[in-house]
Amino acid sequence: MRRLIVNPGTDSEWAMPLPAGVIKAGRGPENDLVLEHPSVSDQHCEITNRHSAVTIRDLGSAKGTFIDEQPVTESLWLTAQTLRLGDVQLRWEETIALNERPPVLIERSPAELTSDRPFLNQVLSAFNYPFQGDGMVLLCVGVLLFFLMSLVMLIVQFAFLIGGLVMILLALYMTGFLTAYLRRVITSTALGDATMPDWPDVDDFADDILRPVFQLLSTVLISFAPAIGLLVYAATHDYRSLNWLDWALPGCGLLGCVYFPMAFLAVAMFDSVGALNPLLVIPAIFRVLRHYCLTVLMLAAILVLRWVVLERLAAHTRFLPLLPGILMNFVGLYLLVVEMRILGLLYQNKKVELDWF
């Protein structure tokens, strides 16, 4: 059983049992956890208490939600961490009653049941993951949304200046929205969920769209920094006399491809670009080297599969421009979800060895 402690270590400390499921916290009397403090919004956040973990989701609060003084929108909340809602601090802890006896039958979470299967089998089962629960509905909604946005971008490109601004905004929105969802697939998988999560809400363009875009661009730049640096060097020098670039550039590009998946996973779990630190990412790769090599090879195989399928579909756009376009969006989104599922499974199986929290 878990216990929630409000204002720990102060004269106003009080505690309550942390029930299983989703509870809403805020200043309003309709909340499950009522925090009567002016810095707390009426509906501040949601606390989800599951067997495998506790998670936090901000509900667009005015003063923000923080874990260990880092602003979060949606994140894991570990027992050693302090949650701050406005100026109110909270912690949770495991409690055991004195008369509690171990049960004969132990209810096991989906994460524990999944972890008993060989990692390769789990990775292969990721191809079936988008078809579980409401996965097909979520995929179709996403495909329709992105296809409509693509049509709008195609139309507005003829509107010159205004069209260019609209295209930039739509591109940012599509990239940020998709990145936020893919990260949600990773975190929900890490928590043991067997079905796809809902599409994210967009309440704040800066926090819900621009922030994921910034984190994605930072991940790409840090992962491929050596290769980008060599390209800049070659552009400012006579590259024809730099024979070593013939092997150095592909080598750095390959290193970036190896670094990127773990870096993307780290940013998704920490919800911070600080997780791109090589002192965090590189040791993590070596701690789970065998499983990570399998993960990278599988991601590379999926990239090749995506390229082959999309090239075949693109060849038919001249004759049937609408249907191949929709199918291309579906295949691309489906394979992206599978890739994120695999990264989430890597963390779920190796979270002890990674020792990130």
mmCIF file of C-alpha atoms in Angstrom:
data_model
loop_
_atom_site.group_PDB
_atom_site.id
_atom_site.type_symbol
_atom_site.label_atom_id
_atom_site.label_comp_id
_atom_site.label_asym_id
_atom_site.label_seq_id
_atom_site.Cartn_x
_atom_site.Cartn_y
_atom_site.Cartn_z
ATOM 1 C CA MET A 1 0.000 0.000 0.000
ATOM 2 C CA ARG A 2 1.167 3.537 -0.694
ATOM 3 C CA ARG A 3 0.812 6.682 1.393
ATOM 4 C CA LEU A 4 0.773 10.286 0.162
ATOM 5 C CA ILE A 5 2.494 12.889 2.352
ATOM 6 C CA VAL A 6 1.602 16.569 1.919
ATOM 7 C CA ASN A 7 4.148 19.209 3.026
ATOM 8 C CA PRO A 8 6.596 16.600 4.388
ATOM 9 C CA GLY A 9 8.919 17.734 7.171
ATOM 10 C CA THR A 10 6.880 20.843 8.046
ATOM 11 C CA ASP A 11 4.439 21.756 10.817
ATOM 12 C CA SER A 12 1.570 21.474 8.340
ATOM 13 C CA GLU A 13 2.438 17.903 7.292
ATOM 14 C CA TRP A 14 -0.435 15.494 6.818
ATOM 15 C CA ALA A 15 -0.856 12.163 5.062
ATOM 16 C CA MET A 16 -3.479 10.042 3.354
ATOM 17 C CA PRO A 17 -3.586 6.643 1.630
ATOM 18 C CA LEU A 18 -2.772 6.811 -2.069
ATOM 19 C CA PRO A 19 -5.562 4.804 -3.725
ATOM 20 C CA ALA A 20 -5.045 2.801 -6.890
ATOM 21 C CA GLY A 21 -6.083 4.362 -10.168
ATOM 22 C CA VAL A 22 -6.352 8.007 -11.199
ATOM 23 C CA ILE A 23 -6.933 10.750 -8.634
ATOM 24 C CA LYS A 24 -7.253 14.455 -9.387
ATOM 25 C CA ALA A 25 -5.480 17.020 -7.247
ATOM 26 C CA GLY A 26 -6.288 20.717 -6.964
ATOM 27 C CA ARG A 27 -7.840 23.501 -4.925
ATOM 28 C CA GLY A 28 -11.416 22.820 -6.012
ATOM 29 C CA PRO A 29 -13.659 20.758 -3.716
ATOM 30 C CA GLU A 30 -14.512 18.351 -6.539
ATOM 31 C CA ASN A 31 -10.963 16.930 -6.542
ATOM 32 C CA ASP A 32 -9.996 13.627 -4.924
ATOM 33 C CA LEU A 33 -7.039 15.392 -3.282
ATOM 34 C CA VAL A 34 -8.034 18.897 -2.155
ATOM 35 C CA LEU A 35 -5.097 21.261 -1.535
ATOM 36 C CA GLU A 36 -6.402 24.529 -0.137
ATOM 37 C CA HIS A 37 -3.553 26.816 -1.132
ATOM 38 C CA PRO A 38 -3.719 29.899 -3.412
ATOM 39 C CA SER A 39 -0.772 28.693 -5.514
ATOM 40 C CA VAL A 40 -2.642 25.495 -6.462
ATOM 41 C CA SER A 41 -5.025 25.617 -9.442
ATOM 42 C CA ASP A 42 -8.624 24.432 -9.169
ATOM 43 C CA GLN A 43 -7.710 21.381 -11.255
ATOM 44 C CA HIS A 44 -3.947 21.147 -10.991
ATOM 45 C CA CYS A 45 -2.867 17.622 -11.956
ATOM 46 C CA GLU A 46 -3.707 13.944 -12.181
ATOM 47 C CA ILE A 47 -1.866 11.319 -10.128
ATOM 48 C CA THR A 48 -2.049 7.795 -11.539
ATOM 49 C CA ASN A 49 -1.161 5.068 -9.044
ATOM 50 C CA ARG A 50 -0.495 1.730 -10.696
ATOM 51 C CA HIS A 51 1.091 -1.437 -9.440
ATOM 52 C CA SER A 52 4.226 -0.810 -11.506
ATOM 53 C CA ALA A 53 4.661 2.965 -10.996
ATOM 54 C CA VAL A 54 3.174 6.344 -10.112
ATOM 55 C CA THR A 55 2.831 8.975 -12.836
ATOM 56 C CA ILE A 56 1.907 12.671 -12.912
ATOM 57 C CA ARG A 57 0.069 14.662 -15.599
ATOM 58 C CA ASP A 58 -0.315 18.432 -15.350
ATOM 59 C CA LEU A 59 -3.778 19.728 -16.216
ATOM 60 C CA GLY A 60 -2.723 23.157 -17.464
ATOM 61 C CA SER A 61 -2.080 24.609 -14.004
ATOM 62 C CA ALA A 62 -1.165 28.281 -13.589
ATOM 63 C CA LYS A 63 1.830 27.797 -11.273
ATOM 64 C CA GLY A 64 3.071 24.562 -12.831
ATOM 65 C CA THR A 65 3.910 21.034 -11.710
ATOM 66 C CA PHE A 66 7.494 20.192 -10.705
ATOM 67 C CA ILE A 67 9.368 17.010 -9.800
ATOM 68 C CA ASP A 68 12.599 17.734 -7.939
ATOM 69 C CA GLU A 69 12.209 21.355 -9.122
ATOM 70 C CA GLN A 70 12.088 20.342 -12.802
ATOM 71 C CA PRO A 71 8.895 21.411 -14.645
ATOM 72 C CA VAL A 72 6.967 18.454 -16.034
ATOM 73 C CA THR A 73 3.861 17.973 -18.130
ATOM 74 C CA GLU A 74 3.676 14.201 -17.827
ATOM 75 C CA SER A 75 6.268 12.133 -15.989
ATOM 76 C CA LEU A 76 7.084 9.239 -13.711
ATOM 77 C CA TRP A 77 7.045 10.114 -9.999
ATOM 78 C CA LEU A 78 9.427 7.992 -7.970
ATOM 79 C CA THR A 79 9.261 7.477 -4.221
ATOM 80 C CA ALA A 80 12.508 9.380 -3.620
ATOM 81 C CA GLN A 81 11.319 12.435 -5.581
ATOM 82 C CA THR A 82 9.450 15.516 -4.337
ATOM 83 C CA LEU A 83 6.429 16.709 -6.262
ATOM 84 C CA ARG A 84 5.598 20.419 -6.061
ATOM 85 C CA LEU A 85 2.208 21.818 -7.063
ATOM 86 C CA GLY A 86 2.536 25.586 -6.879
ATOM 87 C CA ASP A 87 4.052 26.010 -3.408
ATOM 88 C CA VAL A 88 2.742 22.712 -1.986
ATOM 89 C CA GLN A 89 5.161 19.795 -1.772
ATOM 90 C CA LEU A 90 4.187 16.125 -1.814
ATOM 91 C CA ARG A 91 5.933 12.780 -1.513
ATOM 92 C CA TRP A 92 4.739 9.199 -1.470
ATOM 93 C CA GLU A 93 6.067 6.084 0.225
ATOM 94 C CA GLU A 94 5.350 2.389 0.464
ATOM 95 C CA THR A 95 3.719 1.298 3.712
ATOM 96 C CA ILE A 96 3.225 -2.154 5.187
ATOM 97 C CA ALA A 97 0.674 -2.838 7.887
ATOM 98 C CA LEU A 98 1.942 -4.678 10.960
ATOM 99 C CA ASN A 99 -0.641 -7.427 10.558
ATOM 100 C CA GLU A 100 -0.179 -7.719 6.812
ATOM 101 C CA ARG A 101 0.600 -11.246 5.636
ATOM 102 C CA PRO A 102 1.913 -12.196 2.202
ATOM 103 C CA PRO A 103 -0.931 -13.437 0.006
ATOM 104 C CA VAL A 104 -0.937 -16.911 -1.463
ATOM 105 C CA LEU A 105 -1.835 -15.656 -4.917
ATOM 106 C CA ILE A 106 0.087 -12.641 -6.187
ATOM 107 C CA GLU A 107 -1.494 -10.396 -8.781
ATOM 108 C CA ARG A 108 1.149 -9.510 -11.344
ATOM 109 C CA SER A 109 1.235 -6.436 -13.517
ATOM 110 C CA PRO A 110 1.398 -6.611 -17.330
ATOM 111 C CA ALA A 111 4.992 -5.340 -17.111
ATOM 112 C CA GLU A 112 6.023 -8.267 -14.885
ATOM 113 C CA LEU A 113 4.241 -10.779 -17.101
ATOM 114 C CA THR A 114 5.881 -9.319 -20.203
ATOM 115 C CA SER A 115 9.356 -9.326 -18.646
ATOM 116 C CA ASP A 116 9.194 -13.112 -18.246
ATOM 117 C CA ARG A 117 9.238 -13.552 -22.019
ATOM 118 C CA PRO A 118 12.542 -13.510 -23.960
ATOM 119 C CA PHE A 119 13.377 -10.017 -25.159
ATOM 120 C CA LEU A 120 13.475 -11.079 -28.823
ATOM 121 C CA ASN A 121 9.916 -12.432 -28.562
ATOM 122 C CA GLN A 122 8.779 -9.172 -26.979
ATOM 123 C CA VAL A 123 10.417 -7.172 -29.772
ATOM 124 C CA LEU A 124 8.715 -9.256 -32.444
ATOM 125 C CA SER A 125 5.371 -8.901 -30.664
ATOM 126 C CA ALA A 126 5.722 -5.118 -31.022
ATOM 127 C CA PHE A 127 4.421 -5.467 -34.597
ATOM 128 C CA ASN A 128 1.108 -6.616 -33.139
ATOM 129 C CA TYR A 129 1.007 -3.838 -30.512
ATOM 130 C CA PRO A 130 -0.794 -1.206 -32.672
ATOM 131 C CA PHE A 131 -3.671 -3.667 -33.197
ATOM 132 C CA GLN A 132 -4.365 -4.150 -29.480
ATOM 133 C CA GLY A 133 -7.314 -2.424 -27.813
ATOM 134 C CA ASP A 134 -8.266 0.783 -29.629
ATOM 135 C CA GLY A 135 -4.953 0.858 -31.491
ATOM 136 C CA MET A 136 -6.484 0.700 -34.977
ATOM 137 C CA VAL A 137 -8.891 3.535 -34.176
ATOM 138 C CA LEU A 138 -6.027 5.666 -32.844
ATOM 139 C CA LEU A 139 -3.932 4.914 -35.926
ATOM 140 C CA CYS A 140 -6.758 5.764 -38.326
ATOM 141 C CA VAL A 141 -7.504 9.018 -36.504
ATOM 142 C CA GLY A 142 -3.818 9.949 -36.618
ATOM 143 C CA VAL A 143 -3.521 9.060 -40.307
ATOM 144 C CA LEU A 144 -6.598 11.141 -41.163
ATOM 145 C CA LEU A 145 -5.325 14.100 -39.122
ATOM 146 C CA PHE A 146 -1.853 14.131 -40.673
ATOM 147 C CA PHE A 147 -3.213 13.524 -44.172
ATOM 148 C CA LEU A 148 -5.570 16.495 -43.868
ATOM 149 C CA MET A 149 -2.715 18.652 -42.591
ATOM 150 C CA SER A 150 -0.599 17.560 -45.565
ATOM 151 C CA LEU A 151 -3.401 18.579 -47.950
ATOM 152 C CA VAL A 152 -3.682 21.976 -46.269
ATOM 153 C CA MET A 153 0.091 22.461 -46.594
ATOM 154 C CA LEU A 154 -0.149 21.507 -50.263
ATOM 155 C CA ILE A 155 -2.866 24.120 -50.832
ATOM 156 C CA VAL A 156 -1.445 27.018 -48.846
ATOM 157 C CA GLN A 157 1.981 26.820 -50.496
ATOM 158 C CA PHE A 158 0.495 28.846 -53.362
ATOM 159 C CA ALA A 159 -0.464 31.693 -51.017
ATOM 160 C CA PHE A 160 3.091 33.108 -51.031
ATOM 161 C CA LEU A 161 4.061 34.832 -47.753
ATOM 162 C CA ILE A 162 0.990 33.917 -45.700
ATOM 163 C CA GLY A 163 1.076 30.415 -47.136
ATOM 164 C CA GLY A 164 4.708 30.055 -46.118
ATOM 165 C CA LEU A 165 3.941 31.069 -42.534
ATOM 166 C CA VAL A 166 1.000 28.663 -42.373
ATOM 167 C CA MET A 167 3.209 25.845 -43.724
ATOM 168 C CA ILE A 168 5.830 26.514 -41.049
ATOM 169 C CA LEU A 169 3.215 26.520 -38.276
ATOM 170 C CA LEU A 170 1.615 23.316 -39.576
ATOM 171 C CA ALA A 171 4.993 21.626 -39.896
ATOM 172 C CA LEU A 172 5.839 22.597 -36.320
ATOM 173 C CA TYR A 173 2.451 21.384 -35.090
ATOM 174 C CA MET A 174 2.677 18.038 -36.893
ATOM 175 C CA THR A 175 6.250 17.426 -35.717
ATOM 176 C CA GLY A 176 5.594 18.419 -32.105
ATOM 177 C CA PHE A 177 2.291 16.545 -31.859
ATOM 178 C CA LEU A 178 3.740 13.359 -33.349
ATOM 179 C CA THR A 179 6.893 13.556 -31.196
ATOM 180 C CA ALA A 180 4.812 14.019 -28.044
ATOM 181 C CA TYR A 181 2.712 10.979 -28.946
ATOM 182 C CA LEU A 182 5.696 8.763 -29.755
ATOM 183 C CA ARG A 183 7.224 9.652 -26.388
ATOM 184 C CA ARG A 184 3.920 8.778 -24.756
ATOM 185 C CA VAL A 185 4.111 5.320 -26.405
ATOM 186 C CA ILE A 186 7.570 4.848 -24.857
ATOM 187 C CA THR A 187 6.555 5.904 -21.347
ATOM 188 C CA SER A 188 3.304 3.916 -21.345
ATOM 189 C CA THR A 189 5.212 0.825 -22.493
ATOM 190 C CA ALA A 190 7.817 1.401 -19.791
ATOM 191 C CA LEU A 191 4.969 1.408 -17.242
ATOM 192 C CA GLY A 192 3.709 -1.940 -18.530
ATOM 193 C CA ASP A 193 0.686 -0.858 -20.601
ATOM 194 C CA ALA A 194 -0.198 -3.394 -23.274
ATOM 195 C CA THR A 195 -2.258 -1.039 -25.449
ATOM 196 C CA MET A 196 -1.568 2.239 -27.229
ATOM 197 C CA PRO A 197 -2.110 5.463 -25.243
ATOM 198 C CA ASP A 198 -4.549 8.176 -26.303
ATOM 199 C CA TRP A 199 -3.375 11.057 -28.457
ATOM 200 C CA PRO A 200 -1.992 13.912 -26.314
ATOM 201 C CA ASP A 201 -3.994 17.005 -25.456
ATOM 202 C CA VAL A 202 -2.755 20.369 -26.756
ATOM 203 C CA ASP A 203 -3.549 23.042 -24.179
ATOM 204 C CA ASP A 204 -0.405 25.138 -24.548
ATOM 205 C CA PHE A 205 1.271 25.513 -27.958
ATOM 206 C CA ALA A 206 4.662 26.362 -26.434
ATOM 207 C CA ASP A 207 4.714 23.508 -23.919
ATOM 208 C CA ASP A 208 2.835 20.819 -25.852
ATOM 209 C CA ILE A 209 4.174 21.490 -29.369
ATOM 210 C CA LEU A 210 7.308 23.666 -29.382
ATOM 211 C CA ARG A 211 8.933 21.900 -26.433
ATOM 212 C CA PRO A 212 8.807 18.411 -28.081
ATOM 213 C CA VAL A 213 10.124 19.947 -31.328
ATOM 214 C CA PHE A 214 13.019 21.551 -29.452
ATOM 215 C CA GLN A 215 13.813 18.289 -27.675
ATOM 216 C CA LEU A 216 13.701 16.339 -30.943
ATOM 217 C CA LEU A 217 15.990 18.801 -32.743
ATOM 218 C CA SER A 218 18.380 18.784 -29.777
ATOM 219 C CA THR A 219 18.466 14.969 -29.850
ATOM 220 C CA VAL A 220 19.294 14.949 -33.565
ATOM 221 C CA LEU A 221 21.949 17.660 -33.245
ATOM 222 C CA ILE A 222 23.699 16.042 -30.268
ATOM 223 C CA SER A 223 23.545 12.529 -31.767
ATOM 224 C CA PHE A 224 24.950 13.567 -35.116
ATOM 225 C CA ALA A 225 27.172 16.430 -33.911
ATOM 226 C CA PRO A 226 30.444 14.780 -35.086
ATOM 227 C CA ALA A 227 29.014 14.108 -38.556
ATOM 228 C CA ILE A 228 27.554 17.628 -38.778
ATOM 229 C CA GLY A 229 30.896 19.065 -37.685
ATOM 230 C CA LEU A 230 32.719 17.145 -40.422
ATOM 231 C CA LEU A 231 30.213 18.348 -43.028
ATOM 232 C CA VAL A 232 30.798 21.955 -41.963
ATOM 233 C CA TYR A 233 34.565 21.387 -42.049
ATOM 234 C CA ALA A 234 34.363 19.861 -45.538
ATOM 235 C CA ALA A 235 32.220 22.768 -46.781
ATOM 236 C CA THR A 236 34.813 25.322 -45.656
ATOM 237 C CA HIS A 237 37.847 23.430 -47.006
ATOM 238 C CA ASP A 238 38.900 21.758 -50.217
ATOM 239 C CA TYR A 239 37.250 18.403 -49.475
ATOM 240 C CA ARG A 240 38.861 16.802 -52.542
ATOM 241 C CA SER A 241 42.191 16.825 -50.716
ATOM 242 C CA LEU A 242 40.682 15.412 -47.516
ATOM 243 C CA ASN A 243 40.788 11.686 -48.292
ATOM 244 C CA TRP A 244 40.145 10.762 -44.666
ATOM 245 C CA LEU A 245 36.627 12.193 -44.963
ATOM 246 C CA ASP A 246 35.665 9.203 -47.128
ATOM 247 C CA TRP A 247 35.694 6.969 -44.050
ATOM 248 C CA ALA A 248 35.389 9.485 -41.223
ATOM 249 C CA LEU A 249 32.055 10.935 -42.342
ATOM 250 C CA PRO A 250 30.225 7.579 -42.758
ATOM 251 C CA GLY A 251 31.788 6.404 -39.479
ATOM 252 C CA CYS A 252 30.496 9.416 -37.564
ATOM 253 C CA GLY A 253 27.102 9.035 -39.198
ATOM 254 C CA LEU A 254 26.970 5.400 -38.079
ATOM 255 C CA LEU A 255 27.924 6.394 -34.528
ATOM 256 C CA GLY A 256 25.100 8.927 -34.571
ATOM 257 C CA CYS A 257 22.643 6.227 -35.641
ATOM 258 C CA VAL A 258 23.795 4.089 -32.693
ATOM 259 C CA TYR A 259 23.652 6.996 -30.211
ATOM 260 C CA PHE A 260 20.258 8.368 -31.297
ATOM 261 C CA PRO A 261 17.867 5.602 -30.062
ATOM 262 C CA MET A 262 19.248 5.621 -26.502
ATOM 263 C CA ALA A 263 19.321 9.425 -26.497
ATOM 264 C CA PHE A 264 15.686 9.570 -27.653
ATOM 265 C CA LEU A 265 14.709 7.037 -24.976
ATOM 266 C CA ALA A 266 16.517 9.028 -22.282
ATOM 267 C CA VAL A 267 14.832 12.315 -23.256
ATOM 268 C CA ALA A 268 11.433 10.574 -23.274
ATOM 269 C CA MET A 269 11.936 9.142 -19.788
ATOM 270 C CA PHE A 270 13.505 12.244 -18.209
ATOM 271 C CA ASP A 271 11.459 14.779 -20.229
ATOM 272 C CA SER A 272 14.575 16.941 -20.441
ATOM 273 C CA VAL A 273 17.335 17.666 -22.971
ATOM 274 C CA GLY A 274 19.741 17.267 -20.055
ATOM 275 C CA ALA A 275 19.349 13.519 -20.615
ATOM 276 C CA LEU A 276 21.345 13.908 -23.862
ATOM 277 C CA ASN A 277 24.523 14.141 -21.771
ATOM 278 C CA PRO A 278 26.997 11.561 -23.171
ATOM 279 C CA LEU A 279 27.937 10.716 -19.568
ATOM 280 C CA LEU A 280 24.393 9.384 -19.197
ATOM 281 C CA VAL A 281 23.764 7.922 -22.656
ATOM 282 C CA ILE A 282 27.062 6.124 -23.384
ATOM 283 C CA PRO A 283 27.274 4.215 -20.043
ATOM 284 C CA ALA A 284 23.606 3.258 -20.497
ATOM 285 C CA ILE A 285 24.404 1.711 -23.880
ATOM 286 C CA PHE A 286 27.197 -0.410 -22.433
ATOM 287 C CA ARG A 287 25.122 -1.498 -19.425
ATOM 288 C CA VAL A 288 22.570 -3.141 -21.719
ATOM 289 C CA LEU A 289 24.825 -3.701 -24.731
ATOM 290 C CA ARG A 290 23.419 -7.047 -25.909
ATOM 291 C CA HIS A 291 19.781 -5.957 -25.718
ATOM 292 C CA TYR A 292 20.637 -2.550 -27.174
ATOM 293 C CA CYS A 293 22.416 -4.085 -30.178
ATOM 294 C CA LEU A 294 19.312 -6.183 -30.856
ATOM 295 C CA THR A 295 17.156 -3.058 -30.508
ATOM 296 C CA VAL A 296 19.296 -1.015 -32.925
ATOM 297 C CA LEU A 297 19.362 -3.833 -35.495
ATOM 298 C CA MET A 298 15.590 -4.191 -35.299
ATOM 299 C CA LEU A 299 15.103 -0.411 -35.656
ATOM 300 C CA ALA A 300 17.420 -0.420 -38.686
ATOM 301 C CA ALA A 301 15.465 -3.297 -40.245
ATOM 302 C CA ILE A 302 12.214 -1.370 -39.714
ATOM 303 C CA LEU A 303 13.736 1.718 -41.363
ATOM 304 C CA VAL A 304 14.656 -0.370 -44.416
ATOM 305 C CA LEU A 305 11.174 -1.910 -44.452
ATOM 306 C CA ARG A 306 9.600 1.551 -44.265
ATOM 307 C CA TRP A 307 11.755 2.812 -47.131
ATOM 308 C CA VAL A 308 10.881 -0.174 -49.355
ATOM 309 C CA VAL A 309 7.134 0.011 -48.666
ATOM 310 C CA LEU A 310 6.903 3.787 -49.027
ATOM 311 C CA GLU A 311 8.898 3.716 -52.280
ATOM 312 C CA ARG A 312 6.512 1.120 -53.690
ATOM 313 C CA LEU A 313 3.489 3.175 -52.655
ATOM 314 C CA ALA A 314 5.011 6.420 -53.958
ATOM 315 C CA ALA A 315 5.362 4.828 -57.395
ATOM 316 C CA HIS A 316 1.568 4.627 -57.637
ATOM 317 C CA THR A 317 0.757 8.195 -56.595
ATOM 318 C CA ARG A 318 0.713 9.290 -60.234
ATOM 319 C CA PHE A 319 -2.272 7.050 -60.964
ATOM 320 C CA LEU A 320 -4.106 7.044 -57.613
ATOM 321 C CA PRO A 321 -2.813 10.054 -55.662
ATOM 322 C CA LEU A 322 -5.289 9.826 -52.772
ATOM 323 C CA LEU A 323 -5.221 6.162 -51.712
ATOM 324 C CA PRO A 324 -1.410 5.683 -51.807
ATOM 325 C CA GLY A 325 -1.010 8.899 -49.833
ATOM 326 C CA ILE A 326 -3.292 7.608 -47.078
ATOM 327 C CA LEU A 327 -1.563 4.208 -47.097
ATOM 328 C CA MET A 328 1.848 5.888 -46.892
ATOM 329 C CA ASN A 329 0.719 7.821 -43.817
ATOM 330 C CA PHE A 330 -0.686 4.652 -42.250
ATOM 331 C CA VAL A 331 2.444 2.556 -42.854
ATOM 332 C CA GLY A 332 4.743 5.346 -41.683
ATOM 333 C CA LEU A 333 2.779 5.936 -38.466
ATOM 334 C CA TYR A 334 2.359 2.212 -37.796
ATOM 335 C CA LEU A 335 6.091 1.518 -38.057
ATOM 336 C CA LEU A 336 6.970 4.567 -35.936
ATOM 337 C CA VAL A 337 4.684 3.259 -33.169
ATOM 338 C CA VAL A 338 6.336 -0.166 -33.423
ATOM 339 C CA GLU A 339 9.783 1.418 -33.078
ATOM 340 C CA MET A 340 8.753 3.388 -29.991
ATOM 341 C CA ARG A 341 7.217 0.231 -28.505
ATOM 342 C CA ILE A 342 10.571 -1.523 -28.910
ATOM 343 C CA LEU A 343 12.408 1.321 -27.149
ATOM 344 C CA GLY A 344 9.865 1.205 -24.321
ATOM 345 C CA LEU A 345 10.339 -2.559 -24.012
ATOM 346 C CA LEU A 346 14.097 -2.030 -23.755
ATOM 347 C CA TYR A 347 13.602 0.258 -20.756
ATOM 348 C CA GLN A 348 10.944 -1.987 -19.213
ATOM 349 C CA ASN A 349 13.267 -5.003 -19.330
ATOM 350 C CA LYS A 350 16.474 -3.217 -18.344
ATOM 351 C CA LYS A 351 15.398 -0.414 -16.012
ATOM 352 C CA VAL A 352 17.386 -1.931 -13.141
ATOM 353 C CA GLU A 353 20.584 -2.067 -15.180
ATOM 354 C CA LEU A 354 20.006 1.428 -16.601
ATOM 355 C CA ASP A 355 19.476 2.787 -13.049
ATOM 356 C CA TRP A 356 18.185 6.145 -14.284
ATOM 357 C CA PHE A 357 15.875 6.890 -11.365
#
